[in-house]
XYZ file of N, CA and C in Angstrom:
873
model
N 10.063 -11.855 20.666
C 10.231 -11.494 19.249
C 8.905 -10.974 18.698
N 8.938 -9.805 18.106
C 7.728 -9.225 17.506
C 7.321 -10.032 16.278
N 6.025 -10.124 16.070
C 5.498 -10.815 14.900
C 5.271 -9.778 13.795
N 6.208 -9.691 12.864
C 6.138 -8.679 11.811
C 5.630 -9.253 10.497
N 4.924 -10.377 10.581
C 4.371 -11.010 9.389
C 3.360 -10.071 8.729
N 3.402 -10.025 7.385
C 2.408 -9.263 6.644
C 2.966 -7.998 6.026
N 2.092 -7.042 5.784
C 2.457 -5.797 5.109
C 2.755 -4.721 6.145
N 4.032 -4.379 6.252
C 4.480 -3.266 7.084
C 4.707 -2.084 6.148
N 3.806 -1.140 6.180
C 3.832 -0.019 5.235
C 4.928 0.970 5.619
N 5.858 1.192 4.696
C 6.955 2.151 4.921
C 6.397 3.554 4.754
N 5.938 4.118 5.850
C 5.031 5.265 5.808
C 5.715 6.577 5.428
N 5.050 7.299 4.538
C 5.473 8.649 4.177
C 5.366 9.577 5.383
N 6.130 10.648 5.356
C 5.999 11.723 6.338
C 5.241 12.867 5.679
N 4.242 13.377 6.344
C 3.417 14.447 5.778
C 4.035 15.812 6.089
N 4.192 16.617 5.042
C 4.721 17.974 5.183
C 3.676 18.984 4.711
N 3.783 20.212 5.255
C 2.925 21.286 4.758
C 3.675 22.101 3.705
N 3.028 23.136 3.200
C 3.612 23.925 2.111
C 4.905 24.630 2.522
N 5.096 24.841 3.830
C 6.310 25.495 4.324
C 7.459 24.510 4.547
N 7.201 23.232 4.287
C 8.237 22.227 4.468
C 8.354 21.700 5.885
N 7.377 22.044 6.732
C 7.376 21.556 8.115
C 6.542 20.283 8.197
N 6.874 19.428 9.174
C 6.078 18.214 9.363
C 4.671 18.606 9.798
N 3.676 18.060 9.101
C 2.274 18.305 9.428
C 1.797 17.123 10.273
N 1.835 17.294 11.580
C 1.529 16.180 12.484
C 0.041 15.836 12.492
N -0.806 16.808 12.233
C -2.246 16.518 12.169
C -2.560 15.634 10.964
N -1.973 15.980 9.818
C -2.154 15.161 8.616
C -1.565 13.766 8.815
N -0.476 13.711 9.550
C 0.206 12.444 9.854
C -0.705 11.515 10.651
N -1.378 12.048 11.658
C -2.281 11.225 12.459
C -3.490 10.771 11.632
N -3.990 11.636 10.779
C -5.095 11.255 9.895
C -4.670 10.121 8.969
N -3.453 10.230 8.459
C -2.944 9.222 7.529
C -2.765 7.873 8.215
N -2.301 7.890 9.444
C -2.186 6.649 10.216
C -3.536 5.942 10.273
N -4.591 6.701 10.537
C -5.930 6.120 10.612
C -6.349 5.516 9.266
N -6.027 6.214 8.177
C -6.372 5.698 6.852
C -5.679 4.372 6.579
N -4.408 4.295 6.938
C -3.646 3.079 6.647
C -4.078 1.919 7.533
N -4.385 2.193 8.777
C -4.872 1.126 9.648
C -6.222 0.623 9.140
N -7.079 1.559 8.722
C -8.394 1.181 8.186
C -8.242 0.325 6.928
N -7.175 0.550 6.185
C -6.930 -0.213 4.957
C -6.461 -1.639 5.247
N -6.095 -1.915 6.490
C -5.793 -3.287 6.869
C -4.329 -3.670 6.959
N -3.424 -2.693 6.905
C -2.004 -3.051 6.980
C -1.692 -3.684 8.332
N -0.648 -4.506 8.342
C -0.286 -5.236 9.561
C 0.695 -4.450 10.438
N 1.375 -3.484 9.842
C 2.336 -2.685 10.584
C 2.656 -1.402 9.851
N 3.198 -0.437 10.584
C 3.639 0.827 9.993
C 5.099 1.053 10.361
N 5.880 1.453 9.364
C 7.284 1.798 9.585
C 7.379 3.317 9.598
N 7.681 3.870 10.759
C 7.751 5.324 10.925
C 9.182 5.789 10.705
N 9.325 6.902 9.972
C 10.659 7.380 9.637
C 11.336 6.507 8.596
N 10.539 5.875 7.759
C 11.084 5.015 6.708
C 11.793 5.846 5.641
N 12.485 5.149 4.736
C 13.079 5.848 3.594
C 12.018 6.573 2.798
N 10.858 5.940 2.635
C 9.740 6.589 1.950
C 9.213 7.775 2.743
N 9.563 7.836 4.022
C 9.220 8.977 4.870
C 10.297 10.041 4.869
N 11.270 9.913 3.953
C 12.357 10.891 3.761
C 13.222 11.036 5.017
N 13.507 9.894 5.632
C 14.276 9.850 6.876
C 15.573 10.660 6.833
N 16.355 10.617 5.743
C 17.614 11.372 5.745
C 17.430 12.879 5.899
N 16.223 13.377 5.609
C 15.977 14.818 5.634
C 15.166 15.242 6.851
N 15.005 14.323 7.794
C 14.352 14.634 9.060
C 15.409 14.791 10.146
N 15.194 15.710 11.078
C 16.105 15.856 12.201
C 15.814 14.757 13.228
N 16.737 14.560 14.136
C 16.521 13.587 15.203
C 15.300 13.972 16.040
N 15.156 15.263 16.342
C 14.013 15.720 17.137
C 12.700 15.455 16.401
N 12.677 15.681 15.088
C 11.462 15.415 14.309
C 11.131 13.927 14.322
N 12.154 13.091 14.148
C 11.922 11.644 14.192
C 11.341 11.236 15.535
N 11.945 11.735 16.595
C 11.460 11.369 17.928
C 9.997 11.761 18.120
N 9.641 12.945 17.636
C 8.256 13.401 17.779
C 7.319 12.564 16.913
N 7.750 12.228 15.701
C 6.950 11.361 14.839
C 6.675 10.028 15.520
N 7.696 9.481 16.169
C 7.549 8.181 16.814
C 6.615 8.286 18.015
N 6.786 9.318 18.813
C 5.945 9.476 20.003
C 4.477 9.643 19.612
N 4.221 10.546 18.665
C 2.840 10.794 18.235
C 2.269 9.569 17.534
N 3.083 8.958 16.657
C 2.621 7.809 15.900
C 2.286 6.620 16.780
N 3.164 6.308 17.710
C 2.937 5.162 18.595
C 1.703 5.376 19.461
N 1.537 6.604 19.932
C 0.348 6.908 20.745
C -0.922 6.764 19.919
N -0.913 7.268 18.693
C -2.090 7.188 17.826
C -2.382 5.736 17.446
N -1.362 4.975 17.115
C -1.541 3.578 16.706
C -2.082 2.743 17.863
N -1.555 2.986 19.048
C -2.104 2.407 20.283
C -2.234 0.880 20.204
N -1.210 0.235 19.673
C -1.179 -1.216 19.668
C -2.030 -1.896 18.615
N -2.673 -1.117 17.736
C -3.573 -1.738 16.749
C -2.812 -2.462 15.652
N -1.621 -1.972 15.314
C -0.733 -2.646 14.361
C 0.687 -2.539 14.902
N 1.592 -3.304 14.319
C 2.991 -3.217 14.727
C 3.587 -1.867 14.349
N 4.558 -1.411 15.139
C 5.279 -0.179 14.846
C 6.773 -0.487 14.754
N 7.332 -0.188 13.592
C 8.778 -0.280 13.384
C 9.295 1.139 13.201
N 10.293 1.531 13.969
C 10.873 2.868 13.840
C 12.263 2.766 13.230
N 12.498 3.549 12.191
C 13.856 3.593 11.655
C 14.700 4.536 12.520
N 15.804 4.006 13.034
C 16.683 4.796 13.905
C 18.091 4.860 13.331
N 18.191 4.779 12.025
C 19.489 4.783 11.351
C 20.215 6.111 11.528
N 21.521 6.034 11.638
C 22.399 7.204 11.664
C 23.803 6.709 11.372
N 24.704 7.624 11.052
C 26.087 7.241 10.758
C 26.889 7.002 12.027
N 26.578 7.745 13.071
C 27.303 7.655 14.334
C 26.642 6.605 15.219
N 27.413 5.629 15.685
C 26.835 4.528 16.457
C 26.151 5.037 17.727
N 26.755 5.993 18.411
C 26.143 6.530 19.624
C 24.790 7.163 19.328
N 24.684 7.802 18.167
C 23.399 8.398 17.791
C 22.372 7.321 17.478
N 22.790 6.250 16.804
C 21.861 5.147 16.544
C 21.314 4.603 17.864
N 22.207 4.408 18.826
C 21.793 3.877 20.125
C 20.856 4.847 20.838
N 21.162 6.131 20.786
C 20.308 7.135 21.433
C 18.921 7.157 20.794
N 18.892 7.173 19.459
C 17.612 7.170 18.746
C 16.832 5.882 19.045
N 17.552 4.767 19.075
C 16.910 3.467 19.272
C 16.309 3.359 20.664
N 17.039 3.799 21.654
C 16.520 3.753 23.022
C 15.296 4.645 23.178
N 15.304 5.794 22.494
C 14.152 6.695 22.559
C 12.925 6.017 21.951
N 13.116 5.383 20.781
C 11.996 4.711 20.121
C 11.482 3.548 20.967
N 12.405 2.805 21.565
C 12.000 1.692 22.425
C 11.198 2.197 23.617
N 11.664 3.258 24.240
C 10.963 3.826 25.388
C 9.585 4.327 24.993
N 9.460 4.842 23.769
C 8.171 5.355 23.296
C 7.176 4.235 23.008
N 7.683 3.003 22.854
C 6.788 1.872 22.658
C 6.894 1.164 21.329
N 7.986 1.378 20.588
C 8.165 0.703 19.306
C 8.263 -0.805 19.504
N 7.801 -1.555 18.511
C 7.918 -3.010 18.535
C 9.250 -3.475 17.964
N 9.822 -2.679 17.055
C 11.077 -3.059 16.414
C 11.763 -1.812 15.872
N 13.052 -1.968 15.582
C 13.887 -0.886 15.062
C 14.445 -1.302 13.709
N 14.367 -0.426 12.726
C 14.985 -0.695 11.424
C 16.269 0.133 11.324
N 17.383 -0.549 11.050
C 18.669 0.132 11.118
C 19.536 -0.229 9.915
N 19.891 0.796 9.156
C 20.818 0.639 8.040
C 22.221 0.327 8.542
N 23.033 -0.370 7.747
C 24.453 -0.471 8.061
C 25.102 0.907 7.920
N 26.342 1.091 8.382
C 27.003 2.408 8.275
C 27.280 2.731 6.812
N 26.409 3.564 6.229
C 26.270 3.639 4.781
C 27.159 4.672 4.095
N 28.014 5.369 4.826
C 28.878 6.341 4.156
C 30.292 6.233 4.717
N 31.155 5.585 3.951
C 32.576 5.456 4.297
C 32.806 4.778 5.648
N 31.881 3.902 6.016
C 32.083 3.086 7.213
C 32.637 1.736 6.821
N 32.702 0.793 7.754
C 33.208 -0.532 7.433
C 32.289 -1.263 6.459
N 32.871 -2.008 5.535
C 32.092 -2.773 4.574
C 32.350 -4.273 4.706
N 33.338 -4.647 5.529
C 33.647 -6.061 5.706
C 32.694 -6.664 6.735
N 32.544 -7.979 6.691
C 31.590 -8.645 7.563
C 31.896 -8.435 9.043
N 33.172 -8.470 9.416
C 33.516 -8.290 10.829
C 33.143 -6.890 11.315
N 33.401 -5.877 10.483
C 33.068 -4.500 10.854
C 31.572 -4.285 10.953
N 30.820 -4.866 10.026
C 29.364 -4.734 10.054
C 28.774 -5.482 11.241
N 29.324 -6.643 11.526
C 28.839 -7.402 12.675
C 29.039 -6.613 13.971
N 30.203 -5.988 14.108
C 30.491 -5.231 15.326
C 29.549 -4.037 15.454
N 29.249 -3.396 14.340
C 28.315 -2.274 14.336
C 26.973 -2.710 14.925
N 26.420 -3.801 14.412
C 25.126 -4.263 14.899
C 25.218 -4.872 16.295
N 26.355 -5.496 16.628
C 26.506 -6.114 17.950
C 26.409 -5.060 19.052
N 27.047 -3.916 18.827
C 27.029 -2.867 19.842
C 25.621 -2.306 20.029
N 24.896 -2.140 18.935
C 23.523 -1.640 19.026
C 22.628 -2.692 19.681
N 22.815 -3.932 19.297
C 22.013 -5.020 19.840
C 22.129 -5.098 21.362
N 23.327 -4.853 21.862
C 23.560 -4.932 23.307
C 22.898 -3.787 24.063
N 22.517 -2.722 23.336
C 21.994 -1.516 23.995
C 20.474 -1.459 24.032
N 19.791 -2.398 23.339
C 18.329 -2.350 23.269
C 17.745 -3.713 23.638
N 16.422 -3.737 23.778
C 15.751 -4.980 24.180
C 14.617 -5.373 23.243
N 14.469 -4.673 22.126
C 13.433 -5.031 21.155
C 14.093 -5.453 19.848
N 13.288 -5.969 18.932
C 13.818 -6.522 17.689
C 14.533 -5.477 16.848
N 15.612 -5.917 16.229
C 16.310 -5.128 15.227
C 16.006 -5.727 13.856
N 15.630 -4.859 12.923
C 15.460 -5.236 11.526
C 16.659 -4.663 10.769
N 17.573 -5.520 10.359
C 18.674 -5.053 9.514
C 18.137 -4.624 8.164
N 18.989 -3.988 7.372
C 18.473 -3.375 6.146
C 19.515 -3.566 5.048
N 19.159 -4.410 4.073
C 20.031 -4.643 2.930
C 19.518 -3.857 1.735
N 20.245 -2.798 1.370
C 19.874 -1.981 0.209
C 21.171 -1.524 -0.465
N 21.884 -2.469 -1.087
C 23.217 -2.175 -1.609
C 23.261 -1.098 -2.678
N 22.152 -0.905 -3.402
C 22.148 0.125 -4.431
C 22.249 1.527 -3.835
N 21.905 1.672 -2.559
C 21.992 2.970 -1.894
C 23.184 3.073 -0.952
N 23.563 1.963 -0.320
C 24.621 1.994 0.691
C 25.974 1.520 0.182
N 25.960 0.823 -0.971
C 27.165 0.166 -1.490
C 27.657 -0.937 -0.550
N 26.786 -1.405 0.327
C 27.093 -2.490 1.256
C 26.062 -3.592 1.042
N 26.533 -4.815 0.841
C 25.639 -5.945 0.704
C 25.814 -6.869 1.898
N 24.721 -7.139 2.579
C 24.754 -8.057 3.709
C 24.742 -9.477 3.143
N 25.854 -10.167 3.269
C 25.961 -11.511 2.707
C 25.112 -12.487 3.506
N 24.660 -13.570 2.882
C 23.929 -14.593 3.634
C 24.740 -15.124 4.821
N 26.057 -15.198 4.655
C 26.911 -15.665 5.747
C 26.885 -14.684 6.920
N 26.949 -13.388 6.610
C 26.883 -12.374 7.663
C 25.516 -12.409 8.338
N 24.456 -12.580 7.559
C 23.118 -12.639 8.146
C 23.030 -13.776 9.157
N 23.611 -14.923 8.832
C 23.587 -16.049 9.766
C 24.299 -15.698 11.066
N 25.401 -14.957 10.977
C 26.098 -14.518 12.191
C 25.243 -13.547 12.995
N 24.631 -12.604 12.297
C 23.827 -11.585 12.970
C 22.633 -12.202 13.689
N 22.099 -13.275 13.135
C 20.950 -13.926 13.752
C 21.298 -14.564 15.094
N 22.585 -14.664 15.389
C 23.011 -15.155 16.687
C 22.923 -14.110 17.786
N 22.740 -12.845 17.413
C 22.541 -11.784 18.402
C 21.147 -11.901 19.001
N 20.975 -11.388 20.195
C 19.713 -11.635 20.909
C 18.511 -10.936 20.291
N 18.729 -9.792 19.630
C 17.600 -9.015 19.112
C 17.548 -8.916 17.590
N 18.566 -9.407 16.902
C 18.610 -9.274 15.439
C 17.790 -10.414 14.829
N 16.493 -10.169 14.682
C 15.575 -11.234 14.271
C 15.002 -11.069 12.869
N 15.262 -9.931 12.225
C 14.704 -9.689 10.895
C 15.718 -8.944 10.023
N 15.525 -9.090 8.708
C 16.238 -8.233 7.767
C 15.257 -7.788 6.685
N 15.310 -6.515 6.366
C 14.576 -6.002 5.212
C 15.513 -6.086 4.019
N 15.086 -6.775 2.985
C 15.925 -6.960 1.802
C 15.350 -6.186 0.627
N 15.987 -5.061 0.317
C 15.566 -4.229 -0.813
C 16.497 -4.389 -2.011
N 17.400 -5.361 -1.946
C 18.416 -5.502 -2.981
C 17.867 -5.917 -4.330
N 16.786 -6.694 -4.338
C 16.188 -7.117 -5.601
C 16.826 -8.333 -6.228
N 17.866 -8.897 -5.587
C 18.505 -10.118 -6.080
C 17.743 -11.295 -5.479
N 16.954 -11.964 -6.306
C 16.069 -13.002 -5.790
C 16.831 -14.229 -5.299
N 18.015 -14.433 -5.841
C 18.842 -15.536 -5.345
C 19.253 -15.274 -3.898
N 19.773 -14.070 -3.639
C 20.159 -13.718 -2.266
C 18.935 -13.733 -1.357
N 17.819 -13.238 -1.862
C 16.604 -13.205 -1.038
C 16.235 -14.619 -0.577
N 16.328 -15.569 -1.491
C 15.996 -16.947 -1.126
C 17.051 -17.556 -0.206
N 18.301 -17.144 -0.374
C 19.332 -17.582 0.571
C 19.032 -17.052 1.972
N 18.594 -15.816 2.047
C 18.183 -15.250 3.335
C 17.068 -16.101 3.964
N 16.059 -16.410 3.159
C 14.933 -17.197 3.666
C 15.406 -18.555 4.169
N 16.330 -19.165 3.436
C 16.846 -20.474 3.823
C 17.595 -20.437 5.147
N 18.057 -19.256 5.540
C 18.802 -19.141 6.798
C 17.910 -19.351 8.009
N 16.588 -19.254 7.806
C 15.656 -19.530 8.884
C 15.228 -18.322 9.699
N 15.787 -17.156 9.420
C 15.416 -15.954 10.161
C 14.222 -15.259 9.544
N 13.885 -14.118 10.114
C 12.767 -13.347 9.609
C 13.192 -12.459 8.457
N 12.660 -12.691 7.270
C 13.013 -11.908 6.082
C 11.784 -11.128 5.633
N 11.969 -9.824 5.412
C 10.910 -8.947 4.932
C 11.355 -8.359 3.599
N 10.565 -8.597 2.563
C 10.943 -8.085 1.253
C 10.792 -6.567 1.199
N 11.777 -5.904 0.579
C 11.720 -4.458 0.418
C 11.845 -4.020 -1.019
N 11.889 -4.985 -1.934
C 11.970 -4.652 -3.364
C 10.592 -4.838 -3.980
N 9.968 -3.742 -4.332
C 8.573 -3.757 -4.776
C 8.305 -4.742 -5.909
N 9.217 -4.816 -6.869
C 8.929 -5.539 -8.110
C 9.077 -7.054 -7.994
N 9.510 -7.569 -6.844
C 9.554 -9.024 -6.658
C 8.631 -9.472 -5.530
N 7.761 -8.599 -5.067
C 6.962 -8.889 -3.869
C 6.173 -10.187 -3.990
N 5.447 -10.370 -5.077
C 4.633 -11.578 -5.219
C 5.493 -12.827 -5.092
N 6.637 -12.816 -5.772
C 7.490 -14.006 -5.800
C 8.178 -14.226 -4.459
N 8.445 -13.148 -3.751
C 9.003 -13.262 -2.398
C 7.985 -13.913 -1.465
N 6.722 -13.501 -1.577
C 5.675 -14.113 -0.753
C 5.553 -15.606 -1.062
N 5.600 -15.943 -2.341
C 5.508 -17.348 -2.739
C 6.695 -18.155 -2.223
N 7.854 -17.515 -2.134
C 9.070 -18.197 -1.685
C 9.103 -18.388 -0.180
N 8.231 -17.683 0.539
C 8.155 -17.890 1.973
C 8.673 -16.766 2.831
N 8.895 -15.586 2.256
C 9.291 -14.444 3.082
C 8.161 -14.121 4.069
N 8.517 -13.585 5.231
C 7.527 -13.339 6.277
C 6.522 -12.260 5.896
N 6.947 -11.351 5.041
C 6.097 -10.238 4.662
C 6.915 -9.200 3.946
N 6.538 -7.936 4.109
C 7.220 -6.869 3.393
C 7.264 -5.602 4.229
N 8.312 -4.828 3.989
C 8.320 -3.414 4.347
C 8.235 -2.701 3.010
N 7.072 -2.116 2.724
C 6.715 -1.785 1.344
C 6.413 -0.304 1.187
N 7.231 0.377 0.353
C 7.040 1.801 0.095
C 5.825 2.093 -0.760
N 5.614 1.269 -1.801
C 4.490 1.512 -2.702
C 3.144 1.295 -2.026
N 3.149 0.654 -0.860
C 1.898 0.499 -0.108
C 1.334 1.850 0.302
N 2.148 2.908 0.254
C 1.645 4.251 0.543
C 0.505 4.643 -0.390
N 0.551 4.167 -1.642
C -0.521 4.542 -2.570
C -1.460 3.386 -2.889
N -1.126 2.179 -2.453
C -2.064 1.069 -2.649
C -2.048 0.136 -1.430
N -2.424 0.663 -0.276
C -2.374 -0.166 0.933
C -3.296 -1.377 0.882
N -4.505 -1.179 0.397
C -5.443 -2.305 0.358
C -4.978 -3.391 -0.601
N -4.453 -2.974 -1.738
C -4.022 -3.950 -2.732
C -2.838 -4.780 -2.235
N -1.900 -4.134 -1.539
C -0.741 -4.882 -1.048
C -1.159 -5.905 0.007
N -2.090 -5.510 0.880
C -2.604 -6.448 1.888
C -3.347 -7.593 1.204
N -4.150 -7.267 0.211
C -4.911 -8.304 -0.490
C -3.984 -9.285 -1.196
N -2.923 -8.770 -1.796
C -1.958 -9.646 -2.472
C -1.347 -10.631 -1.473
N -0.925 -10.112 -0.330
C -0.334 -10.972 0.694
C -1.349 -12.016 1.155
N -2.581 -11.593 1.374
C -3.608 -12.517 1.843
C -3.931 -13.592 0.815
N -3.972 -13.199 -0.455
C -4.226 -14.190 -1.510
C -3.180 -15.305 -1.468
N -1.909 -14.933 -1.313
C -0.841 -15.943 -1.284
C -0.984 -16.824 -0.048
N -1.268 -16.201 1.105
C -1.433 -16.992 2.330
C -2.589 -17.980 2.202
N -3.621 -17.572 1.465
C -4.803 -18.422 1.295
C -4.687 -19.352 0.089
N -3.510 -19.326 -0.570
C -3.235 -20.166 -1.745
C -4.192 -19.875 -2.904
N -4.651 -18.645 -2.989
C -5.479 -18.209 -4.120
C -4.548 -17.588 -5.169
N -3.830 -18.435 -5.837
C -2.736 -17.972 -6.685
C -3.207 -17.282 -7.963
N -4.295 -17.742 -8.543
C -4.800 -17.076 -9.748
C -5.234 -15.649 -9.429
N -5.921 -15.490 -8.300
C -6.358 -14.160 -7.881
C -5.155 -13.271 -7.571
N -4.132 -13.858 -6.951
C -2.916 -13.101 -6.643
C -2.244 -12.606 -7.918
N -2.150 -13.473 -8.920
C -1.491 -13.086 -10.169
C -2.294 -12.023 -10.914
N -3.611 -12.140 -10.889
C -4.461 -11.137 -11.551
C -4.282 -9.775 -10.896
N -4.256 -9.744 -9.570
C -4.039 -8.483 -8.858
C -2.641 -7.951 -9.127
N -1.657 -8.829 -9.103
C -0.266 -8.436 -9.355
C -0.123 -7.755 -10.711
N -0.819 -8.264 -11.709
C -0.723 -7.682 -13.046
C -1.299 -6.271 -13.105
N -2.217 -5.940 -12.182
C -2.717 -4.567 -12.085
C -1.726 -3.660 -11.358
N -1.005 -4.245 -10.417
C -0.056 -3.482 -9.607
C 1.264 -3.231 -10.347
N 1.643 -4.188 -11.178
C 2.999 -4.199 -11.724
C 3.373 -2.990 -12.589
N 2.499 -2.474 -13.464
C 2.927 -1.340 -14.291
C 3.470 -0.162 -13.482
N 2.775 0.228 -12.421
C 3.262 1.355 -11.622
C 4.484 0.957 -10.803
N 4.552 -0.288 -10.343
C 5.720 -0.726 -9.571
C 6.984 -0.689 -10.421
N 6.880 -1.160 -11.642
C 8.040 -1.125 -12.542
C 8.475 0.311 -12.817
N 7.497 1.199 -12.968
C 7.820 2.593 -13.273
C 8.502 3.277 -12.100
N 7.933 3.174 -10.913
C 8.528 3.895 -9.779
C 9.888 3.325 -9.411
N 10.066 2.021 -9.624
C 11.330 1.388 -9.271
C 12.461 1.829 -10.194
N 12.118 2.280 -11.390
C 13.140 2.626 -12.381
C 13.202 4.123 -12.675
N 12.462 4.921 -11.893
C 12.525 6.381 -12.098
C 12.789 7.058 -10.747
N 12.045 8.108 -10.432
C 12.240 8.839 -9.171
C 11.310 8.260 -8.114
N 11.838 7.352 -7.299
C 10.993 6.513 -6.459
C 10.142 7.314 -5.473
N 10.763 8.032 -4.562
C 9.996 8.686 -3.500
C 9.051 9.758 -4.052
N 9.517 10.653 -4.943
C 8.573 11.624 -5.498
C 7.395 10.970 -6.217
N 7.654 9.849 -6.893
C 6.582 9.151 -7.607
C 5.597 8.517 -6.639
N 6.108 7.887 -5.590
C 5.247 7.255 -4.588
C 4.349 8.297 -3.924
N 4.929 9.426 -3.553
C 4.136 10.460 -2.882
C 3.108 11.076 -3.819
N 3.457 11.241 -5.084
C 2.491 11.768 -6.051
C 1.320 10.796 -6.194
N 1.640 9.515 -6.362
C 0.590 8.508 -6.527
C -0.269 8.409 -5.278
N 0.353 8.492 -4.100
C -0.402 8.420 -2.849
C -1.371 9.593 -2.730
N -0.887 10.786 -3.023
C -1.746 11.972 -2.943
C -2.892 11.865 -3.945
N -2.594 11.351 -5.123
C -3.600 11.176 -6.162
C -4.719 10.256 -5.686
N -4.356 9.281 -4.857
C -5.333 8.302 -4.376
C -5.870 8.645 -2.976
N -5.543 9.858 -2.490
C -6.140 10.331 -1.249
C -5.369 10.025 0.016
N -4.053 9.755 -0.128
C -3.222 9.446 1.030
C -2.088 10.465 1.154
N -2.188 11.348 2.123
C -1.097 12.281 2.388
C -1.186 13.573 1.608
N -0.212 14.454 1.886
C -0.219 15.797 1.305
C 0.491 15.867 -0.042
N 1.313 14.867 -0.344
C 2.050 14.863 -1.606
C 3.227 15.817 -1.646
N 3.557 16.429 -0.513
C 4.617 17.440 -0.476
C 5.940 16.810 -0.055
N 6.981 17.138 -0.791
C 8.324 16.632 -0.527
C 9.122 17.647 0.276
N 10.113 17.169 0.997
C 11.043 18.072 1.676
C 12.316 18.187 0.838
N 12.807 19.397 0.709
C 14.049 19.621 -0.019
C 15.176 18.809 0.617
N 16.087 18.233 -0.202
C 16.307 18.484 -1.626
C 15.488 17.630 -2.587
N 14.539 16.836 -2.071
C 13.677 16.088 -2.988
C 12.891 17.070 -3.866
N 12.618 16.636 -5.096
C 11.905 17.492 -6.045
C 10.723 16.734 -6.631
N 9.648 17.463 -6.859
C 8.444 16.846 -7.417
C 8.703 16.346 -8.837
N 7.935 15.340 -9.233
C 8.055 14.850 -10.604
C 7.506 15.896 -11.573
N 7.943 15.829 -12.810
C 7.510 16.787 -13.828
C 6.106 16.438 -14.318
N 5.517 17.357 -15.052
C 4.185 17.101 -15.612
C 4.213 15.895 -16.549
N 5.276 15.786 -17.331
C 5.399 14.649 -18.242
C 5.502 13.334 -17.461
N 6.307 13.340 -16.393
C 6.439 12.146 -15.557
C 5.112 11.805 -14.890
N 4.367 12.839 -14.492
C 3.064 12.615 -13.866
C 2.092 11.960 -14.838
N 2.126 12.382 -16.082
C 1.251 11.801 -17.108
C 1.547 10.321 -17.306
N 2.833 9.984 -17.345
C 3.241 8.583 -17.512
C 2.833 7.762 -16.286
N 3.003 8.339 -15.105
C 2.642 7.635 -13.880
C 1.135 7.397 -13.802
N 0.356 8.398 -14.165
C -1.108 8.218 -14.153
C -1.527 7.074 -15.068
N -0.874 6.969 -16.218
C -1.189 5.876 -17.143
C -0.840 4.520 -16.530
N 0.288 4.468 -15.821
C 0.713 3.215 -15.188
C -0.210 2.827 -14.038
N -0.868 3.819 -13.444
C -1.795 3.565 -12.334
C -3.191 3.148 -12.812
N -3.471 3.322 -14.091
C -4.833 3.084 -14.599
C -5.381 1.703 -14.268
N -4.595 0.643 -14.397
C -5.161 -0.685 -14.055
C -5.682 -0.742 -12.615
N -5.032 -0.038 -11.697
C -5.509 0.009 -10.314
C -6.766 0.861 -10.184
N -6.740 2.014 -10.841
C -7.855 2.952 -10.728
C -9.112 2.407 -11.373
N -8.914 1.523 -12.359
C -10.057 0.952 -13.069
C -10.614 -0.296 -12.402
N -9.894 -0.784 -11.392
C -10.445 -2.029 -10.904
C -10.066 -2.455 -9.559
């Protein structure tokens, strides 16, 4: 079982002005994030605009990324797809390339939504790979909620050892933790409280623009420096609340570019934030920039 404790940064994908993946910028960015102290990188994450990447692009990102990372931090590759055979093909490729774990969404468009159907989906994938599977609960995007009861069943599979919970329901999050499995918070605005509740760590999109701060927050909680954690959290929270309630990915990439991480370029159909939105975001970032 991979040790995914800590901050697993849901890494952006770097694009050039023509909308092509900029692999040189991508390797530079990996170095920046590792230098910032993150415990893991999630390649092909939602924050990396996974739905708008081809399978070939994902495979190349994973191969280049894993080689560049070279065991210095954990590597989680998102291998989500609607077709089960494609998920298995993508997953086996990532495993062969050297991934430590796979992040896989449930069948998010007109697939099964009942517990038995979801269990079978993951069971078939689990049987085809030999590394950890990180399930993914994000009901606001998939219209599927992984129940605590289903999570307990899934934990009986040989490789299903973690779940990323982006749902934001703190009651369910704590039920997940009580199940005894590996829980990684994915909802930015409850991160501090998830750490206090005992979650193993996070798969965190906003870490793209504040990698050092997210690591420091996690470390403060581990070291029981709660006053310091709360003070840092209060600097982080204004921008977290804003991005969570507006255009998440465009805002994260804008903030990251502003702070020197990545190219800031989106792939269509994503659209850049407006000048007015940028002004509001800069104001929300001020507590971080000032201290």
